Amino acid sequence: MNTADLGLPVDVPSTALFTDQYEFTMVQAALRSGTADRHSVFEVFTRRLPEGRRYGVVAGTGRVLDAVENFRFDADILGFLREQRIVDEPTLEWLAGYRFRGDILGYPEGEVYFPGSPILRVEGSFAECVLLETVILSILNHDSAIAAAASRMSAAAGGRRLIEMGARRTHELSAVASARAAYVGGFDSTSDLAAGFRYGIPTVGTSAHAFTLLHDSERDAFRAQVDSLGRGTTLLVDTYDVAEAVRTAVEIAGPGLGAVRIDSGDLLLVAHRVRQQLDELGARDTKITVTSDLDEYAIASLAAAPVDAYGVGTQLVTGSGHPTCSMVYKLVARAKSADPSAPLEPVAKKSLGGKASVGGRKWAARRRDAEGFAEAEVVGVGPVPPGLEDRQLLVELVRGGETVAREPLDTARDRHIAARAGLPMSAIQLSRGEPVLATEYL
């Protein structure tokens, strides 16, 4: 059955139309001029980090690999392009056989990056590479923004558990991608079942205020939840009177109550009162989870509170004020002709207003100090200097059109935690500042 028959919001059998129209018109013009097959190198980078941020986080790489694999033109898509007269018939014939057969290298998912870092390098013919621009940027700009916010929240949480709860605050498909990116950035679980189903992210959830309000009393609601989910459940205690709710929760579940959740009020004050009350009632192992419009600053302000977990929604899935990373996809080198033996020539945009680019196929390495902490992001063209060969950051992702770097999501998550730990300590400060590493060009 076609998903449109089910009333679902998106019916796209491939990623080929997640593309701006000018990608197609460029291909048509390049095919006509004979330049479409020129060997070309595109790079993804950002000229600056969002204001005040000290590092960026690469996220969405796995989704990019999926998008490239699924970039196909079936009869319906070709029919649409023909009906709308987007491109001419020779171009449609070329698109019908499209498969990306080039190479992609990039920073591995979870790695940190800085202004000028060549986050992704896409290499092949001009035509096959330029078509991927929009979908690659769409994924990396969104997911990296969410992962960066998640990383800041993870650092602020200081090892306490983090739950992603933003599905109701963003587009339904963005919610799944956001949960994945948040996991890469250090979150532990999500409330979004679609993310759990698709990516294997641990899912959590118990009840909302509506469940308490459904019942004739809070006691009835707690009894129903414990009978259904067991004593290890999390009871929401701020629907009416918090102190009374905590007392009732322990009476019903006993000292083995799993957790209580606080979703309103002065969280610092209420958490201290609830912890004291739980301890006095003998529920010393019962955890406290707090929610309610949290961001990294609110999490940091609760560092002294007896809180065990944070649930974060709106601020996380909107990048905590920075919903994009301003990444761009630029041609940095191309051959003089379509001859396979033609050498590559660096090309670069010259522009006023800070939008110039640096030409040439680049490598990147992270120089470290004597104690093993990163001290500079080094980007260059040509031979890699001695001492940096084993510090290179780009890894092979796609070779000859075949994906070669599939990895579990937990690997990306662990990589990020290690990469962040390898930065100077000022990286995790929440105060506004410059990127913690300077980018050196060689």
PDB file of N, CA and C in Angstrom, residues 178 262 308:
ATOM      1  N   SER A 178      16.272  14.090  15.888  1.00  0.00           N
ATOM      2  CA  SER A 178      16.738  14.799  17.085  1.00  0.00           C
ATOM      3  C   SER A 178      17.092  13.831  18.198  1.00  0.00           C
ATOM      4  N   ILE A 262       9.344  15.529  39.102  1.00  0.00           N
ATOM      5  CA  ILE A 262       8.891  16.882  39.427  1.00  0.00           C
ATOM      6  C   ILE A 262       8.921  17.686  38.136  1.00  0.00           C
ATOM      7  N   ASP A 308      18.631  13.029  40.131  1.00  0.00           N
ATOM      8  CA  ASP A 308      19.272  11.869  39.507  1.00  0.00           C
ATOM      9  C   ASP A 308      19.146  11.846  37.996  1.00  0.00           C
TER      10      ASP A 308
END
